[in-house]
Amino acid sequence: MVEETQGSTAGDSDYQAVGGGPAIASVVDVFYRNVLADPQLAGYFADSDLAKLKRHQVQLVSQVMGGPVSYDGLALAEAHKGRGITGEDFGKVVVHLVAALEAHDVPADIIGRVVTALGATQDDIVGAH
């Protein structure tokens, strides 16, 4: 499971520092727009329920940022089982998330904590059988 990051602004969580749920939902919208436009990644989502994926991604990012939201989806290894996701694919997804965070002026220290938390999930996602 993904761990929460620590906030750095006067006791506020990273979740609060970036603007809470509405800001994270906007980040996730930009993230999926970019991922779905990426020919290397789009195929992974061809038969997916995008609304459900977005909801789970908002939950996951919110939890990672210390928000009052908990991810309630499948365990990451189970959710990605049999999809054949490579390390390169995982890296591209992280790049798209970072770009979406940057487009929303999320501070670099918060982005760094999110990337660290995502890195800890790589083994659950890449090559999940």
Coordinates of C-alpha atoms in Angstrom, one line a residue:
M1 CA 0.0 0.0 0.0
V2 CA 1.1 3.6 -0.6
E3 CA 2.3 5.6 2.4
E4 CA 1.3 9.1 3.1
T5 CA 3.9 11.8 2.6
Q6 CA 4.7 14.5 5.2
G7 CA 3.5 18.0 4.8
S8 CA 6.0 20.8 5.1
T9 CA 4.1 24.0 5.5
A10 CA 3.4 25.0 9.0
G11 CA 1.7 21.8 10.0
D12 CA -0.5 21.6 6.9
S13 CA -0.5 18.4 4.8
D14 CA 0.7 18.5 1.3
Y15 CA -2.9 17.9 0.4
Q16 CA -3.9 21.2 2.0
A17 CA -0.9 23.0 0.6
V18 CA -1.9 22.2 -3.0
G19 CA -5.5 23.1 -2.6
G20 CA -7.2 19.9 -1.5
G21 CA -9.6 17.7 -3.4
P22 CA -10.5 20.1 -6.2
A23 CA -6.9 20.8 -7.1
I24 CA -6.0 17.1 -7.0
A25 CA -9.0 16.2 -9.2
S26 CA -7.8 18.8 -11.7
V27 CA -4.3 17.4 -11.6
V28 CA -5.7 13.9 -12.3
D29 CA -7.8 15.2 -15.2
V30 CA -4.6 16.7 -16.8
F31 CA -2.7 13.5 -16.0
Y32 CA -5.2 11.2 -17.7
R33 CA -5.5 13.6 -20.7
N34 CA -1.7 13.3 -21.2
V35 CA -1.5 9.6 -20.5
L36 CA -4.4 8.8 -23.0
A37 CA -2.6 11.0 -25.6
D38 CA 0.6 9.0 -25.2
P39 CA 0.6 6.2 -27.8
Q40 CA 2.9 4.1 -25.6
L41 CA 0.4 4.1 -22.8
A42 CA -3.1 4.6 -24.3
G43 CA -3.6 0.9 -25.0
Y44 CA -3.4 0.1 -21.3
F45 CA -6.6 2.1 -20.8
A46 CA -8.6 1.0 -23.9
D47 CA -11.2 -1.1 -22.1
S48 CA -11.0 0.8 -18.8
D49 CA -13.8 2.6 -16.9
L50 CA -12.1 6.0 -17.0
A51 CA -14.4 7.6 -14.4
K52 CA -13.5 4.8 -11.9
L53 CA -9.8 5.1 -12.7
K54 CA -9.9 8.8 -12.1
R55 CA -11.7 8.4 -8.8
H56 CA -9.2 5.9 -7.6
Q57 CA -6.3 8.1 -8.8
V58 CA -7.7 11.1 -6.9
Q59 CA -8.0 8.9 -3.8
L60 CA -4.5 7.6 -4.2
V61 CA -2.8 11.0 -4.7
S62 CA -4.9 12.5 -1.9
Q63 CA -3.8 9.8 0.5
V64 CA -0.2 10.1 -0.6
M65 CA -0.4 13.8 0.1
G66 CA -1.8 13.3 3.6
G67 CA -5.4 14.2 2.8
P68 CA -8.5 13.0 4.6
V69 CA -9.2 10.5 1.8
S70 CA -8.3 6.8 1.7
Y71 CA -7.7 4.7 -1.4
D72 CA -10.4 2.1 -1.6
G73 CA -9.4 0.3 -4.8
L74 CA -7.8 -3.0 -5.4
A75 CA -4.3 -3.6 -4.1
L76 CA -2.0 -2.2 -6.7
A77 CA -0.5 -5.5 -7.6
E78 CA -4.0 -7.0 -8.2
A79 CA -5.2 -3.9 -10.1
H80 CA -2.2 -4.2 -12.5
K81 CA -2.1 -8.0 -12.7
G82 CA -1.4 -9.4 -16.1
R83 CA -1.2 -6.0 -17.9
G84 CA 2.5 -6.4 -18.8
I85 CA 3.5 -3.0 -17.6
T86 CA 7.2 -2.4 -18.1
G87 CA 9.6 -0.2 -16.2
E88 CA 9.7 2.2 -19.1
D89 CA 5.9 2.5 -19.1
F90 CA 5.9 3.1 -15.4
G91 CA 8.5 5.8 -15.8
K92 CA 6.4 7.5 -18.5
V93 CA 3.4 7.5 -16.2
V94 CA 5.4 9.2 -13.5
V95 CA 6.7 11.8 -16.0
H96 CA 3.0 12.6 -16.9
L97 CA 2.0 12.9 -13.3
V98 CA 5.0 15.2 -12.6
A99 CA 4.0 17.3 -15.6
A100 CA 0.4 17.5 -14.4
L101 CA 1.6 18.6 -10.9
E102 CA 4.0 21.1 -12.4
A103 CA 1.1 22.5 -14.6
H104 CA -0.7 23.2 -11.3
D105 CA 2.3 24.9 -9.7
V106 CA 2.8 22.3 -7.1
P107 CA 6.0 23.0 -5.2
A108 CA 9.0 20.9 -6.1
D109 CA 9.4 19.5 -2.6
I110 CA 5.9 18.1 -2.7
I111 CA 6.4 16.7 -6.2
G112 CA 9.5 15.0 -4.8
R113 CA 7.6 13.3 -2.0
V114 CA 4.9 12.1 -4.4
V115 CA 7.5 10.7 -6.8
T116 CA 9.2 8.9 -3.8
A117 CA 5.9 7.4 -2.8
L118 CA 5.2 6.3 -6.4
G119 CA 8.6 4.8 -6.7
A120 CA 7.8 2.6 -3.7
T121 CA 4.9 1.1 -5.7
Q122 CA 6.8 0.2 -8.8
D123 CA 7.4 -3.4 -7.8
D124 CA 3.6 -3.9 -7.3
I125 CA 2.8 -2.4 -10.8
V126 CA 5.6 -3.4 -13.1
G127 CA 5.3 -7.0 -14.3
A128 CA 2.5 -7.8 -11.9
H129 CA 1.5 -11.4 -12.6

